[in-house]
Amino acid sequence: MAMLHCLRRIRLLSPLVPHRHEVSLEFAASSSPSRTIAPEPNTVAAALMVTAPHQFHERYGFSLQAYSTERLRPRSDACYKTLLPYAGSFNGSIARVARAATAVVAARQHGFADELARLKLRGTGAGPRADMTLASCYEEVASNDMDDGNETLGRLDRLVAGRSKDEFDWESSLVVLWLGSTLGVMEDCTDWLNDAGKAAASSPVVKEVIAGCAALSPYIRIALHLAHAIKF
């Protein structure tokens, strides 16, 4: 229920501002692109199904103070801290929340790509196999970096506007595809480095890259869950 806690704490919806984008965390597998990483049931508020904003408010009070001392799972806490600075701009729109979360992902991925470039020049100190694996990780992350990230943010801007159902379906699928692909890159890099041999396992550089993938992945999952939740 981590995402539920997050949305409750940041006061996603205002009872005074109804919005056409209904809050729903129901994920239809048939509509998900093949590369999309499926949301994890134990981290998604699957029960968060509402038919109208006022029902949502009656069931879940949105008070930051009410949840300030609540024990939260790590991902929920990351969600809250990540999105809180943007909460004033959401205006009841799940698409705006997803846009803010995706902007955080794009910025963090760009920074991670820069760090990988630096580490690639430095080398792993664990031999050619580990160095080649690190280079492959860098290429994967860099190829998925700013151009695709900026395009995805533009698509989310159009989802916020919500002018056309046909456009909505197309743009939404591409947003989910990019986020799922980005998460897949983090998982691929981690797997490759873990399989790069004993020397790689003891390399501080390899450990740093694996830690970087692990640090970025929760932000991607948050954005991906939110992107799935957008409804026209």
PDB file of C-alpha atoms in Angstrom:
ATOM      1  CA  MET A   1       0.000   0.000   0.000  1.00  0.00           C
ATOM      2  CA  ALA A   2       3.018   2.253  -0.310  1.00  0.00           C
ATOM      3  CA  MET A   3       1.663   4.312  -3.213  1.00  0.00           C
ATOM      4  CA  LEU A   4      -1.622   4.827  -1.366  1.00  0.00           C
ATOM      5  CA  HIS A   5       0.247   6.236   1.622  1.00  0.00           C
ATOM      6  CA  CYS A   6       2.198   8.532  -0.682  1.00  0.00           C
ATOM      7  CA  LEU A   7      -0.870   9.897  -2.443  1.00  0.00           C
ATOM      8  CA  ARG A   8      -2.660  10.353   0.860  1.00  0.00           C
ATOM      9  CA  ARG A   9       0.220  12.298   2.347  1.00  0.00           C
ATOM     10  CA  ILE A  10       0.792  14.708  -0.534  1.00  0.00           C
ATOM     11  CA  ARG A  11      -2.901  15.605  -0.742  1.00  0.00           C
ATOM     12  CA  LEU A  12      -3.166  14.679  -4.397  1.00  0.00           C
ATOM     13  CA  LEU A  13      -6.774  15.771  -4.820  1.00  0.00           C
ATOM     14  CA  SER A  14      -8.592  18.797  -3.516  1.00  0.00           C
ATOM     15  CA  PRO A  15     -12.297  18.375  -2.793  1.00  0.00           C
ATOM     16  CA  LEU A  16     -12.805  21.800  -4.317  1.00  0.00           C
ATOM     17  CA  VAL A  17     -11.134  20.888  -7.602  1.00  0.00           C
ATOM     18  CA  PRO A  18     -12.758  17.911  -9.328  1.00  0.00           C
ATOM     19  CA  HIS A  19     -10.805  16.661 -12.328  1.00  0.00           C
ATOM     20  CA  ARG A  20     -11.542  14.536 -15.340  1.00  0.00           C
ATOM     21  CA  HIS A  21      -8.609  12.195 -14.655  1.00  0.00           C
ATOM     22  CA  GLU A  22     -10.003   9.630 -12.248  1.00  0.00           C
ATOM     23  CA  VAL A  23      -7.634   8.138  -9.719  1.00  0.00           C
ATOM     24  CA  SER A  24      -7.222   4.435 -10.369  1.00  0.00           C
ATOM     25  CA  LEU A  25      -4.415   1.998  -9.777  1.00  0.00           C
ATOM     26  CA  GLU A  26      -5.929  -0.804 -11.796  1.00  0.00           C
ATOM     27  CA  PHE A  27      -3.425  -2.106 -14.299  1.00  0.00           C
ATOM     28  CA  ALA A  28      -4.626  -3.863 -17.439  1.00  0.00           C
ATOM     29  CA  ALA A  29      -1.915  -6.237 -18.601  1.00  0.00           C
ATOM     30  CA  SER A  30      -3.365  -6.394 -22.092  1.00  0.00           C
ATOM     31  CA  SER A  31      -2.760  -2.682 -22.623  1.00  0.00           C
ATOM     32  CA  SER A  32       0.824  -2.698 -21.375  1.00  0.00           C
ATOM     33  CA  PRO A  33       3.636  -2.639 -23.947  1.00  0.00           C
ATOM     34  CA  SER A  34       5.704  -5.825 -24.003  1.00  0.00           C
ATOM     35  CA  ARG A  35       8.773  -4.149 -22.465  1.00  0.00           C
ATOM     36  CA  THR A  36       6.788  -2.676 -19.597  1.00  0.00           C
ATOM     37  CA  ILE A  37       7.704  -3.942 -16.162  1.00  0.00           C
ATOM     38  CA  ALA A  38       4.521  -5.067 -14.429  1.00  0.00           C
ATOM     39  CA  PRO A  39       3.690  -3.216 -11.215  1.00  0.00           C
ATOM     40  CA  GLU A  40       4.319  -5.248  -8.084  1.00  0.00           C
ATOM     41  CA  PRO A  41       1.061  -6.127  -6.262  1.00  0.00           C
ATOM     42  CA  ASN A  42       2.611  -5.740  -2.817  1.00  0.00           C
ATOM     43  CA  THR A  43       3.733  -2.179  -3.541  1.00  0.00           C
ATOM     44  CA  VAL A  44       0.671  -0.896  -5.379  1.00  0.00           C
ATOM     45  CA  ALA A  45      -2.528   0.258  -3.751  1.00  0.00           C
ATOM     46  CA  ALA A  46      -4.671  -2.159  -5.716  1.00  0.00           C
ATOM     47  CA  ALA A  47      -7.653  -1.316  -3.557  1.00  0.00           C
ATOM     48  CA  LEU A  48      -7.474   2.368  -4.478  1.00  0.00           C
ATOM     49  CA  MET A  49     -10.447   2.246  -6.840  1.00  0.00           C
ATOM     50  CA  VAL A  50     -12.791   5.209  -6.665  1.00  0.00           C
ATOM     51  CA  THR A  51     -15.565   6.419  -8.893  1.00  0.00           C
ATOM     52  CA  ALA A  52     -15.584  10.087  -7.947  1.00  0.00           C
ATOM     53  CA  PRO A  53     -13.222  12.547  -6.239  1.00  0.00           C
ATOM     54  CA  HIS A  54     -15.597  13.232  -3.347  1.00  0.00           C
ATOM     55  CA  GLN A  55     -15.748   9.514  -2.508  1.00  0.00           C
ATOM     56  CA  PHE A  56     -11.966   9.474  -2.442  1.00  0.00           C
ATOM     57  CA  HIS A  57     -11.874  12.335   0.053  1.00  0.00           C
ATOM     58  CA  GLU A  58     -14.554  10.825   2.244  1.00  0.00           C
ATOM     59  CA  ARG A  59     -12.605   7.583   2.452  1.00  0.00           C
ATOM     60  CA  TYR A  60      -9.062   8.959   2.678  1.00  0.00           C
ATOM     61  CA  GLY A  61      -8.397  12.266   4.416  1.00  0.00           C
ATOM     62  CA  PHE A  62      -5.496  14.151   2.834  1.00  0.00           C
ATOM     63  CA  SER A  63      -3.632  15.707   5.709  1.00  0.00           C
ATOM     64  CA  LEU A  64       0.134  15.957   5.829  1.00  0.00           C
ATOM     65  CA  GLN A  65       0.054  16.304   9.598  1.00  0.00           C
ATOM     66  CA  ALA A  66      -2.119  13.224  10.004  1.00  0.00           C
ATOM     67  CA  TYR A  67       0.522  11.110   8.335  1.00  0.00           C
ATOM     68  CA  SER A  68       3.664  12.875   9.535  1.00  0.00           C
ATOM     69  CA  THR A  69       4.377  10.223  12.162  1.00  0.00           C
ATOM     70  CA  GLU A  70       3.065   7.248  10.228  1.00  0.00           C
ATOM     71  CA  ARG A  71       5.525   4.448   9.582  1.00  0.00           C
ATOM     72  CA  LEU A  72       5.921   4.122   5.832  1.00  0.00           C
ATOM     73  CA  ARG A  73       7.598   1.676   3.578  1.00  0.00           C
ATOM     74  CA  PRO A  74      10.791   2.964   1.920  1.00  0.00           C
ATOM     75  CA  ARG A  75       9.215   3.483  -1.471  1.00  0.00           C
ATOM     76  CA  SER A  76       6.266   5.381  -0.070  1.00  0.00           C
ATOM     77  CA  ASP A  77       8.628   7.666   1.814  1.00  0.00           C
ATOM     78  CA  ALA A  78      10.672   8.229  -1.345  1.00  0.00           C
ATOM     79  CA  CYS A  79       7.464   9.006  -3.232  1.00  0.00           C
ATOM     80  CA  TYR A  80       6.366  11.518  -0.618  1.00  0.00           C
ATOM     81  CA  LYS A  81       9.716  13.293  -0.448  1.00  0.00           C
ATOM     82  CA  THR A  82      10.068  13.341  -4.222  1.00  0.00           C
ATOM     83  CA  LEU A  83       6.633  14.732  -5.037  1.00  0.00           C
ATOM     84  CA  LEU A  84       5.974  17.007  -2.074  1.00  0.00           C
ATOM     85  CA  PRO A  85       7.799  20.038  -3.583  1.00  0.00           C
ATOM     86  CA  TYR A  86       5.446  19.886  -6.585  1.00  0.00           C
ATOM     87  CA  ALA A  87       2.213  19.184  -4.692  1.00  0.00           C
ATOM     88  CA  GLY A  88       0.899  22.723  -5.120  1.00  0.00           C
ATOM     89  CA  SER A  89       0.786  22.308  -8.896  1.00  0.00           C
ATOM     90  CA  PHE A  90      -1.127  19.029  -9.092  1.00  0.00           C
ATOM     91  CA  ASN A  91      -4.632  20.531  -8.988  1.00  0.00           C
ATOM     92  CA  GLY A  92      -6.260  17.127  -8.685  1.00  0.00           C
ATOM     93  CA  SER A  93      -4.574  15.698 -11.786  1.00  0.00           C
ATOM     94  CA  ILE A  94      -2.897  12.304 -11.594  1.00  0.00           C
ATOM     95  CA  ALA A  95      -1.278  13.169 -14.940  1.00  0.00           C
ATOM     96  CA  ARG A  96       0.451  16.152 -13.311  1.00  0.00           C
ATOM     97  CA  VAL A  97       1.710  13.918 -10.515  1.00  0.00           C
ATOM     98  CA  ALA A  98       3.053  11.428 -13.058  1.00  0.00           C
ATOM     99  CA  ARG A  99       4.692  14.277 -14.960  1.00  0.00           C
ATOM    100  CA  ALA A 100       6.473  15.511 -11.834  1.00  0.00           C
ATOM    101  CA  ALA A 101       7.647  12.001 -10.953  1.00  0.00           C
ATOM    102  CA  THR A 102       8.898  11.406 -14.490  1.00  0.00           C
ATOM    103  CA  ALA A 103      10.790  14.705 -14.496  1.00  0.00           C
ATOM    104  CA  VAL A 104      12.618  13.510 -11.387  1.00  0.00           C
ATOM    105  CA  VAL A 105      13.454  10.232 -13.139  1.00  0.00           C
ATOM    106  CA  ALA A 106      14.758  12.010 -16.245  1.00  0.00           C
ATOM    107  CA  ALA A 107      16.981  14.313 -14.200  1.00  0.00           C
ATOM    108  CA  ARG A 108      18.342  11.517 -12.025  1.00  0.00           C
ATOM    109  CA  GLN A 109      18.981   9.263 -15.013  1.00  0.00           C
ATOM    110  CA  HIS A 110      20.879  12.062 -16.744  1.00  0.00           C
ATOM    111  CA  GLY A 111      23.047  12.502 -13.663  1.00  0.00           C
ATOM    112  CA  PHE A 112      23.599   8.749 -13.486  1.00  0.00           C
ATOM    113  CA  ALA A 113      24.667   8.664 -17.145  1.00  0.00           C
ATOM    114  CA  ASP A 114      27.238  11.383 -16.430  1.00  0.00           C
ATOM    115  CA  GLU A 115      28.531   9.405 -13.454  1.00  0.00           C
ATOM    116  CA  LEU A 116      28.788   6.229 -15.534  1.00  0.00           C
ATOM    117  CA  ALA A 117      30.780   8.114 -18.161  1.00  0.00           C
ATOM    118  CA  ARG A 118      33.245   9.172 -15.472  1.00  0.00           C
ATOM    119  CA  LEU A 119      33.497   5.664 -14.038  1.00  0.00           C
ATOM    120  CA  LYS A 120      33.917   4.179 -17.504  1.00  0.00           C
ATOM    121  CA  LEU A 121      37.015   6.317 -18.079  1.00  0.00           C
ATOM    122  CA  ARG A 122      38.348   5.324 -14.686  1.00  0.00           C
ATOM    123  CA  GLY A 123      37.763   1.609 -15.227  1.00  0.00           C
ATOM    124  CA  THR A 124      36.625  -1.035 -12.784  1.00  0.00           C
ATOM    125  CA  GLY A 125      40.062  -2.319 -11.843  1.00  0.00           C
ATOM    126  CA  ALA A 126      38.629  -5.811 -12.236  1.00  0.00           C
ATOM    127  CA  GLY A 127      39.847  -6.688 -15.711  1.00  0.00           C
ATOM    128  CA  PRO A 128      38.610  -6.442 -19.309  1.00  0.00           C
ATOM    129  CA  ARG A 129      35.374  -8.368 -18.746  1.00  0.00           C
ATOM    130  CA  ALA A 130      34.187  -6.040 -16.005  1.00  0.00           C
ATOM    131  CA  ASP A 131      35.290  -2.973 -17.975  1.00  0.00           C
ATOM    132  CA  MET A 132      33.358  -4.129 -21.036  1.00  0.00           C
ATOM    133  CA  THR A 133      30.295  -4.773 -18.901  1.00  0.00           C
ATOM    134  CA  LEU A 134      30.515  -1.295 -17.410  1.00  0.00           C
ATOM    135  CA  ALA A 135      30.833   0.161 -20.916  1.00  0.00           C
ATOM    136  CA  SER A 136      27.709  -1.727 -21.965  1.00  0.00           C
ATOM    137  CA  CYS A 137      25.838  -0.352 -18.960  1.00  0.00           C
ATOM    138  CA  TYR A 138      26.887   3.172 -19.840  1.00  0.00           C
ATOM    139  CA  GLU A 139      25.769   2.754 -23.448  1.00  0.00           C
ATOM    140  CA  GLU A 140      22.385   1.420 -22.340  1.00  0.00           C
ATOM    141  CA  VAL A 141      21.768   4.241 -19.886  1.00  0.00           C
ATOM    142  CA  ALA A 142      23.081   6.966 -22.197  1.00  0.00           C
ATOM    143  CA  SER A 143      20.984   5.748 -25.133  1.00  0.00           C
ATOM    144  CA  ASN A 144      17.887   5.991 -22.940  1.00  0.00           C
ATOM    145  CA  ASP A 145      18.807   9.396 -21.540  1.00  0.00           C
ATOM    146  CA  MET A 146      17.766  12.959 -22.202  1.00  0.00           C
ATOM    147  CA  ASP A 147      16.262  12.914 -25.706  1.00  0.00           C
ATOM    148  CA  ASP A 148      13.785  10.163 -24.854  1.00  0.00           C
ATOM    149  CA  GLY A 149      13.271  11.647 -21.404  1.00  0.00           C
ATOM    150  CA  ASN A 150      12.405  15.072 -22.765  1.00  0.00           C
ATOM    151  CA  GLU A 151      10.082  13.552 -25.349  1.00  0.00           C
ATOM    152  CA  THR A 152       8.344  11.638 -22.578  1.00  0.00           C
ATOM    153  CA  LEU A 153       7.855  14.821 -20.555  1.00  0.00           C
ATOM    154  CA  GLY A 154       6.316  16.440 -23.630  1.00  0.00           C
ATOM    155  CA  ARG A 155       3.936  13.517 -23.953  1.00  0.00           C
ATOM    156  CA  LEU A 156       2.943  13.901 -20.320  1.00  0.00           C
ATOM    157  CA  ASP A 157       2.252  17.586 -20.927  1.00  0.00           C
ATOM    158  CA  ARG A 158      -0.187  16.521 -23.633  1.00  0.00           C
ATOM    159  CA  LEU A 159      -1.728  13.956 -21.289  1.00  0.00           C
ATOM    160  CA  VAL A 160      -2.283  16.733 -18.746  1.00  0.00           C
ATOM    161  CA  ALA A 161      -4.148  18.702 -21.431  1.00  0.00           C
ATOM    162  CA  GLY A 162      -6.197  15.587 -22.257  1.00  0.00           C
ATOM    163  CA  ARG A 163      -7.660  16.909 -25.506  1.00  0.00           C
ATOM    164  CA  SER A 164      -8.074  13.709 -27.518  1.00  0.00           C
ATOM    165  CA  LYS A 165      -8.813  10.110 -26.514  1.00  0.00           C
ATOM    166  CA  ASP A 166      -6.864   8.758 -29.483  1.00  0.00           C
ATOM    167  CA  GLU A 167      -3.899  10.968 -28.643  1.00  0.00           C
ATOM    168  CA  PHE A 168      -4.216  10.025 -24.987  1.00  0.00           C
ATOM    169  CA  ASP A 169      -3.976   6.289 -25.665  1.00  0.00           C
ATOM    170  CA  TRP A 170      -0.947   6.724 -27.931  1.00  0.00           C
ATOM    171  CA  GLU A 171       0.940   9.145 -25.697  1.00  0.00           C
ATOM    172  CA  SER A 172       0.154   7.140 -22.569  1.00  0.00           C
ATOM    173  CA  SER A 173       1.504   3.929 -24.081  1.00  0.00           C
ATOM    174  CA  LEU A 174       4.759   5.660 -25.059  1.00  0.00           C
ATOM    175  CA  VAL A 175       5.195   7.146 -21.587  1.00  0.00           C
ATOM    176  CA  VAL A 176       4.751   3.725 -20.003  1.00  0.00           C
ATOM    177  CA  LEU A 177       7.075   2.189 -22.596  1.00  0.00           C
ATOM    178  CA  TRP A 178       9.903   4.638 -21.828  1.00  0.00           C
ATOM    179  CA  LEU A 179       9.583   4.261 -18.073  1.00  0.00           C
ATOM    180  CA  GLY A 180       9.413   0.478 -18.336  1.00  0.00           C
ATOM    181  CA  SER A 181      12.440   0.498 -20.621  1.00  0.00           C
ATOM    182  CA  THR A 182      14.331   2.723 -18.191  1.00  0.00           C
ATOM    183  CA  LEU A 183      13.598   0.347 -15.337  1.00  0.00           C
ATOM    184  CA  GLY A 184      14.663  -2.558 -17.537  1.00  0.00           C
ATOM    185  CA  VAL A 185      18.004  -0.862 -18.192  1.00  0.00           C
ATOM    186  CA  MET A 186      18.662  -0.582 -14.450  1.00  0.00           C
ATOM    187  CA  GLU A 187      17.855  -4.251 -13.969  1.00  0.00           C
ATOM    188  CA  ASP A 188      19.957  -5.294 -16.973  1.00  0.00           C
ATOM    189  CA  CYS A 189      22.995  -3.383 -15.740  1.00  0.00           C
ATOM    190  CA  THR A 190      22.680  -4.906 -12.297  1.00  0.00           C
ATOM    191  CA  ASP A 191      22.391  -8.431 -13.700  1.00  0.00           C
ATOM    192  CA  TRP A 192      25.304  -7.947 -16.104  1.00  0.00           C
ATOM    193  CA  LEU A 193      27.603  -6.651 -13.394  1.00  0.00           C
ATOM    194  CA  ASN A 194      26.608  -9.381 -10.965  1.00  0.00           C
ATOM    195  CA  ASP A 195      27.520 -11.921 -13.644  1.00  0.00           C
ATOM    196  CA  ALA A 196      30.834 -10.288 -14.572  1.00  0.00           C
ATOM    197  CA  GLY A 197      32.952 -12.552 -12.392  1.00  0.00           C
ATOM    198  CA  LYS A 198      34.536 -12.686  -8.965  1.00  0.00           C
ATOM    199  CA  ALA A 199      36.916  -9.814  -9.639  1.00  0.00           C
ATOM    200  CA  ALA A 200      34.001  -7.554 -10.560  1.00  0.00           C
ATOM    201  CA  ALA A 201      32.153  -8.511  -7.386  1.00  0.00           C
ATOM    202  CA  SER A 202      34.934  -6.995  -5.279  1.00  0.00           C
ATOM    203  CA  SER A 203      35.383  -3.864  -7.413  1.00  0.00           C
ATOM    204  CA  PRO A 204      34.379  -0.605  -5.652  1.00  0.00           C
ATOM    205  CA  VAL A 205      33.431   0.851  -9.034  1.00  0.00           C
ATOM    206  CA  VAL A 206      31.129  -2.057  -9.845  1.00  0.00           C
ATOM    207  CA  LYS A 207      29.565  -1.810  -6.398  1.00  0.00           C
ATOM    208  CA  GLU A 208      29.007   1.916  -6.957  1.00  0.00           C
ATOM    209  CA  VAL A 209      27.236   1.300 -10.261  1.00  0.00           C
ATOM    210  CA  ILE A 210      25.019  -1.415  -8.797  1.00  0.00           C
ATOM    211  CA  ALA A 211      24.161   0.903  -5.912  1.00  0.00           C
ATOM    212  CA  GLY A 212      23.339   3.659  -8.404  1.00  0.00           C
ATOM    213  CA  CYS A 213      20.939   1.375 -10.266  1.00  0.00           C
ATOM    214  CA  ALA A 214      19.309   0.379  -6.987  1.00  0.00           C
ATOM    215  CA  ALA A 215      18.956   4.018  -5.929  1.00  0.00           C
ATOM    216  CA  LEU A 216      17.322   5.104  -9.194  1.00  0.00           C
ATOM    217  CA  SER A 217      14.944   2.159  -9.605  1.00  0.00           C
ATOM    218  CA  PRO A 218      12.411   3.157  -6.890  1.00  0.00           C
ATOM    219  CA  TYR A 219      11.900   6.565  -8.523  1.00  0.00           C
ATOM    220  CA  ILE A 220      11.263   4.867 -11.859  1.00  0.00           C
ATOM    221  CA  ARG A 221       8.747   2.494 -10.282  1.00  0.00           C
ATOM    222  CA  ILE A 222       6.927   5.397  -8.656  1.00  0.00           C
ATOM    223  CA  ALA A 223       6.634   7.209 -11.998  1.00  0.00           C
ATOM    224  CA  LEU A 224       5.616   4.005 -13.765  1.00  0.00           C
ATOM    225  CA  HIS A 225       2.858   3.263 -11.257  1.00  0.00           C
ATOM    226  CA  LEU A 226       1.560   6.815 -11.625  1.00  0.00           C
ATOM    227  CA  ALA A 227       1.708   6.675 -15.429  1.00  0.00           C
ATOM    228  CA  HIS A 228      -0.382   3.500 -15.366  1.00  0.00           C
ATOM    229  CA  ALA A 229      -2.897   5.282 -13.139  1.00  0.00           C
ATOM    230  CA  ILE A 230      -3.701   8.094 -15.600  1.00  0.00           C
ATOM    231  CA  LYS A 231      -7.170   7.779 -17.087  1.00  0.00           C
ATOM    232  CA  PHE A 232      -8.727   9.931 -19.799  1.00  0.00           C
TER     233      PHE A 232
END
